[in-house]
Amino acid sequence: QKEVEQDPGPLSVPEGAIVSLNCTYSNSAFQYFMWYRQYSRKGPELLMYTYSSGNKEDGRFTAQVDKSSKYISLFIRDSQPSDSATYLCAMKSGNEKLTFGTGTRLTIIP
Amino acid sequence: GAVVSQHPSRVICKSGTSVKIECRSLDFQATTMFWYRQFPKQSLMLMATSNEGSKATYEQGVEKDKFLINHASLTLSTLTVTSAHPEDSSFYICSARGGIRYNEQFFGPGTRLTVL
């Protein structure tokens, strides 16, 4: 079993829809959770950073962390074609290196 | 803030030559830098972690003599692929963390290496 599980997709949704992306993990020591967006042939861009459990909102993006269920989510509201990318969840404990999910390929259909 | 740059963005070289890739943190001091490799449609594979002024820590299976990493300052790390071969062709991405946003990790735009 991988430490971090993420559905690779691909996921296609119509423009304007709400997108839900999720990851589950097995290591209860993870405390820091991140979501990255990666366009083709580009480096990952940090979208959301959350420490421990709870919600965080930034514009159209909301990140949720449920440590009791070892489950994190990223919601994208009013999705746009420019949101089409691969979304990577990542997490770590303390000073350790990041552990990544495999990434979900998302396509927003105009 | 938290910008990481990489140079070059793309390099094509002949087999047997060495290639150096630079990674710079432009607006923060990067106490730790990471080097990743990514194959098409795959996730990131960590190659090594380097702390400023210290030797890099390589992941299992990564040849330290082939992939030389230098983290000489708080804003610069370099990866040198020595005696490159076609199988080294890949997308190399650095990332950095440090400063007040220490627990966040910021990535460079990546370098595409093609070895002929």
CSV table of C-alpha atoms in Angstrom, one decimal:
chain,number,residue,atom,x,y,z
A,1,GLN,CA,0.0,0.0,0.0
A,2,LYS,CA,1.3,3.4,-1.0
A,3,GLU,CA,1.7,6.0,1.7
A,4,VAL,CA,-0.5,8.5,-0.3
A,5,GLU,CA,-3.2,7.3,-2.6
A,6,GLN,CA,-4.6,9.6,-5.3
A,7,ASP,CA,-7.0,8.8,-8.1
A,8,PRO,CA,-5.0,9.4,-11.3
A,9,GLY,CA,-8.1,10.2,-13.3
A,10,PRO,CA,-8.4,11.5,-16.0
A,11,LEU,CA,-11.2,13.6,-14.7
A,12,SER,CA,-13.3,15.7,-17.1
A,13,VAL,CA,-15.9,18.2,-16.0
A,14,PRO,CA,-17.8,21.0,-17.8
A,15,GLU,CA,-16.8,24.6,-17.3
A,16,GLY,CA,-18.4,26.2,-14.2
A,17,ALA,CA,-18.7,22.9,-12.3
A,18,ILE,CA,-17.3,22.3,-8.9
A,19,VAL,CA,-14.3,19.9,-8.9
A,20,SER,CA,-13.4,17.7,-6.0
A,21,LEU,CA,-10.0,16.2,-5.8
A,22,ASN,CA,-9.0,13.8,-3.0
A,23,CYS,CA,-6.1,12.0,-1.4
A,24,THR,CA,-5.9,9.4,1.3
A,25,TYR,CA,-2.9,8.6,3.4
A,26,SER,CA,-1.7,6.1,5.9
A,27,ASN,CA,0.9,7.9,7.9
A,28,SER,CA,-0.7,9.5,10.9
A,29,ALA,CA,2.5,11.6,11.5
A,30,PHE,CA,1.8,13.8,8.5
A,31,GLN,CA,1.0,17.3,9.7
A,32,TYR,CA,1.6,19.5,6.7
A,33,PHE,CA,-0.5,19.2,3.6
A,34,MET,CA,-0.1,20.8,0.2
A,35,TRP,CA,-1.8,20.9,-3.2
A,36,TYR,CA,0.1,21.6,-6.3
A,37,ARG,CA,-1.0,22.4,-9.8
A,38,GLN,CA,1.3,21.3,-12.6
A,39,TYR,CA,0.8,22.3,-16.2
A,40,SER,CA,2.4,20.1,-19.0
A,41,ARG,CA,6.2,20.6,-19.1
A,42,LYS,CA,6.2,23.0,-16.2
A,43,GLY,CA,7.2,22.8,-12.5
A,44,PRO,CA,4.5,22.3,-9.9
A,45,GLU,CA,2.9,25.5,-8.5
A,46,LEU,CA,1.9,25.5,-4.8
A,47,LEU,CA,-1.8,26.2,-4.6
A,48,MET,CA,-2.7,25.5,-1.0
A,49,TYR,CA,-0.9,24.8,2.2
A,50,THR,CA,-2.6,23.6,5.3
A,51,TYR,CA,-1.3,22.7,8.7
A,52,SER,CA,-3.1,19.9,10.6
A,53,SER,CA,-6.9,19.5,10.3
A,54,GLY,CA,-9.4,22.1,9.0
A,55,ASN,CA,-10.4,24.1,6.0
A,56,LYS,CA,-8.6,26.8,4.1
A,57,GLU,CA,-10.1,29.0,1.4
A,58,ASP,CA,-8.3,31.0,-1.3
A,59,GLY,CA,-10.4,32.5,-4.0
A,60,ARG,CA,-12.1,29.6,-5.9
A,61,PHE,CA,-10.0,27.0,-4.1
A,62,THR,CA,-10.8,25.3,-0.8
A,63,ALA,CA,-8.6,22.8,0.9
A,64,GLN,CA,-9.9,20.4,3.6
A,65,VAL,CA,-7.9,18.2,5.9
A,66,ASP,CA,-9.5,15.5,8.0
A,67,LYS,CA,-6.7,13.9,10.0
A,68,SER,CA,-9.1,11.5,11.8
A,69,SER,CA,-10.0,9.9,8.5
A,70,LYS,CA,-6.6,10.6,6.9
A,71,TYR,CA,-8.3,12.3,4.0
A,72,ILE,CA,-7.6,15.5,2.2
A,73,SER,CA,-9.6,17.3,-0.5
A,74,LEU,CA,-9.2,20.2,-2.8
A,75,PHE,CA,-12.4,21.9,-4.2
A,76,ILE,CA,-12.4,24.2,-7.2
A,77,ARG,CA,-15.5,26.3,-7.7
A,78,ASP,CA,-16.6,27.8,-10.9
A,79,SER,CA,-14.0,25.8,-12.8
A,80,GLN,CA,-12.3,27.3,-15.8
A,81,PRO,CA,-10.5,25.8,-18.8
A,82,SER,CA,-7.3,27.3,-17.4
A,83,ASP,CA,-7.7,25.0,-14.4
A,84,SER,CA,-7.0,22.0,-16.7
A,85,ALA,CA,-3.8,20.6,-15.3
A,86,THR,CA,-2.5,17.8,-13.2
A,87,TYR,CA,-3.1,18.3,-9.4
A,88,LEU,CA,-0.7,16.7,-7.0
A,89,CYS,CA,-1.3,16.3,-3.3
A,90,ALA,CA,1.7,16.3,-1.0
A,91,MET,CA,2.3,15.9,2.7
A,92,LYS,CA,5.0,15.6,5.3
A,93,SER,CA,5.7,15.4,9.0
A,94,GLY,CA,8.1,17.8,10.7
A,95,ASN,CA,11.3,18.3,8.8
A,96,GLU,CA,10.9,15.3,6.5
A,97,LYS,CA,10.7,15.3,2.7
A,98,LEU,CA,7.4,15.6,0.9
A,99,THR,CA,5.4,12.5,0.0
A,100,PHE,CA,3.4,13.0,-3.2
A,101,GLY,CA,0.3,11.4,-4.6
A,102,THR,CA,0.5,10.2,-8.2
A,103,GLY,CA,-1.5,13.3,-9.4
A,104,THR,CA,-4.9,13.7,-11.0
A,105,ARG,CA,-5.2,14.9,-14.5
A,106,LEU,CA,-8.1,17.3,-14.8
A,107,THR,CA,-9.7,18.7,-17.9
A,108,ILE,CA,-12.3,21.4,-17.9
A,109,ILE,CA,-14.4,21.3,-20.9
A,110,PRO,CA,-15.6,24.7,-22.3
B,1,GLY,CA,7.1,36.0,-3.1
B,2,ALA,CA,8.7,32.5,-2.9
B,3,VAL,CA,10.0,32.3,-6.5
B,4,VAL,CA,12.4,29.6,-7.6
B,5,SER,CA,14.1,29.8,-11.0
B,6,GLN,CA,16.0,27.2,-13.0
B,7,HIS,CA,18.5,27.6,-15.8
B,8,PRO,CA,18.6,26.4,-18.5
B,9,SER,CA,15.0,25.6,-19.2
B,10,ARG,CA,16.0,23.2,-22.0
B,11,VAL,CA,19.3,21.6,-22.9
B,12,ILE,CA,20.3,19.1,-25.6
B,13,CYS,CA,23.7,17.5,-25.4
B,14,LYS,CA,25.7,14.7,-26.9
B,15,SER,CA,26.2,11.5,-25.0
B,16,GLY,CA,29.3,11.6,-22.7
B,17,THR,CA,29.1,15.3,-22.0
B,18,SER,CA,28.3,16.8,-18.6
B,19,VAL,CA,25.5,19.2,-18.0
B,20,LYS,CA,25.0,21.7,-15.2
B,21,ILE,CA,21.6,22.9,-14.1
B,22,GLU,CA,21.2,25.9,-11.7
B,23,CYS,CA,18.4,26.4,-9.2
B,24,ARG,CA,18.0,29.8,-7.5
B,25,SER,CA,15.6,31.0,-4.8
B,26,LEU,CA,15.0,34.6,-5.9
B,27,ASP,CA,13.3,36.2,-2.9
B,28,PHE,CA,14.0,33.9,0.1
B,29,GLN,CA,16.9,32.1,1.6
B,30,ALA,CA,16.6,28.4,0.9
B,31,THR,CA,18.1,26.4,3.7
B,32,THR,CA,17.0,23.2,2.0
B,33,MET,CA,16.8,22.4,-1.7
B,34,PHE,CA,15.5,19.3,-3.4
B,35,TRP,CA,16.1,17.8,-6.9
B,36,TYR,CA,13.5,15.8,-8.6
B,37,ARG,CA,13.2,13.9,-11.8
B,38,GLN,CA,10.0,13.4,-13.7
B,39,PHE,CA,9.2,11.1,-16.5
B,40,PRO,CA,6.2,11.8,-18.8
B,41,LYS,CA,2.8,11.3,-17.2
B,42,GLN,CA,4.5,10.2,-13.9
B,43,SER,CA,4.8,11.8,-10.6
B,44,LEU,CA,7.9,13.4,-9.2
B,45,MET,CA,10.8,11.2,-8.1
B,46,LEU,CA,13.0,12.7,-5.4
B,47,MET,CA,16.7,12.4,-6.3
B,48,ALA,CA,18.4,14.2,-3.4
B,49,THR,CA,18.1,16.7,-0.6
B,50,SER,CA,20.7,19.3,0.1
B,51,ASN,CA,21.1,21.7,3.0
B,52,GLU,CA,23.3,24.8,2.5
B,53,GLY,CA,26.9,24.1,3.2
B,54,SER,CA,26.4,20.3,3.7
B,55,LYS,CA,26.7,17.3,1.4
B,56,ALA,CA,23.6,16.2,-0.3
B,57,THR,CA,21.6,13.2,0.8
B,58,TYR,CA,20.8,11.0,-2.1
B,59,GLU,CA,17.7,8.7,-2.4
B,60,GLN,CA,18.3,5.0,-2.8
B,61,GLY,CA,19.2,4.1,-6.3
B,62,VAL,CA,20.5,7.5,-7.3
B,63,GLU,CA,24.2,7.5,-8.2
B,64,LYS,CA,25.9,10.3,-6.3
B,65,ASP,CA,28.9,10.3,-8.6
B,66,LYS,CA,26.6,10.7,-11.7
B,67,PHE,CA,24.4,13.4,-10.3
B,68,LEU,CA,26.6,15.9,-8.5
B,69,ILE,CA,24.8,18.4,-6.3
B,70,ASN,CA,26.3,21.5,-4.8
B,71,HIS,CA,24.4,23.8,-2.4
B,72,ALA,CA,27.0,26.5,-2.0
B,73,SER,CA,24.8,29.3,-0.8
B,74,LEU,CA,21.4,30.0,0.6
B,75,THR,CA,20.1,31.0,-2.9
B,76,LEU,CA,21.8,28.6,-5.3
B,77,SER,CA,22.0,24.9,-5.8
B,78,THR,CA,23.4,23.1,-8.9
B,79,LEU,CA,22.9,19.7,-10.3
B,80,THR,CA,25.6,18.4,-12.6
B,81,VAL,CA,24.7,15.3,-14.7
B,82,THR,CA,28.1,13.8,-15.5
B,83,SER,CA,28.9,11.8,-18.6
B,84,ALA,CA,25.2,12.0,-19.7
B,85,HIS,CA,23.7,9.1,-21.6
B,86,PRO,CA,20.3,8.9,-23.4
B,87,GLU,CA,18.7,7.2,-20.4
B,88,ASP,CA,19.4,10.4,-18.4
B,89,SER,CA,17.0,12.3,-20.7
B,90,SER,CA,14.3,13.6,-18.4
B,91,PHE,CA,12.6,16.6,-16.8
B,92,TYR,CA,14.6,17.8,-13.8
B,93,ILE,CA,12.9,20.0,-11.3
B,94,CYS,CA,14.4,21.7,-8.2
B,95,SER,CA,12.5,22.9,-5.2
B,96,ALA,CA,13.4,25.0,-2.2
B,97,ARG,CA,12.1,25.8,1.3
B,98,GLY,CA,13.3,28.3,3.9
B,99,GLY,CA,12.6,31.5,5.5
B,100,ILE,CA,9.3,32.2,7.3
B,101,ARG,CA,7.4,29.8,5.0
B,102,TYR,CA,9.7,27.0,6.0
B,103,ASN,CA,7.1,24.2,5.8
B,104,GLU,CA,6.1,25.1,2.3
B,105,GLN,CA,8.0,23.9,-0.7
B,106,PHE,CA,8.3,25.9,-3.9
B,107,PHE,CA,9.3,24.5,-7.2
B,108,GLY,CA,11.3,25.8,-10.1
B,109,PRO,CA,9.9,25.6,-13.7
B,110,GLY,CA,12.0,22.6,-14.6
B,111,THR,CA,14.8,21.8,-17.0
B,112,ARG,CA,14.2,19.4,-19.9
B,113,LEU,CA,17.4,17.4,-20.7
B,114,THR,CA,17.7,15.5,-23.9
B,115,VAL,CA,20.9,13.5,-24.4
B,116,LEU,CA,21.5,12.4,-28.0
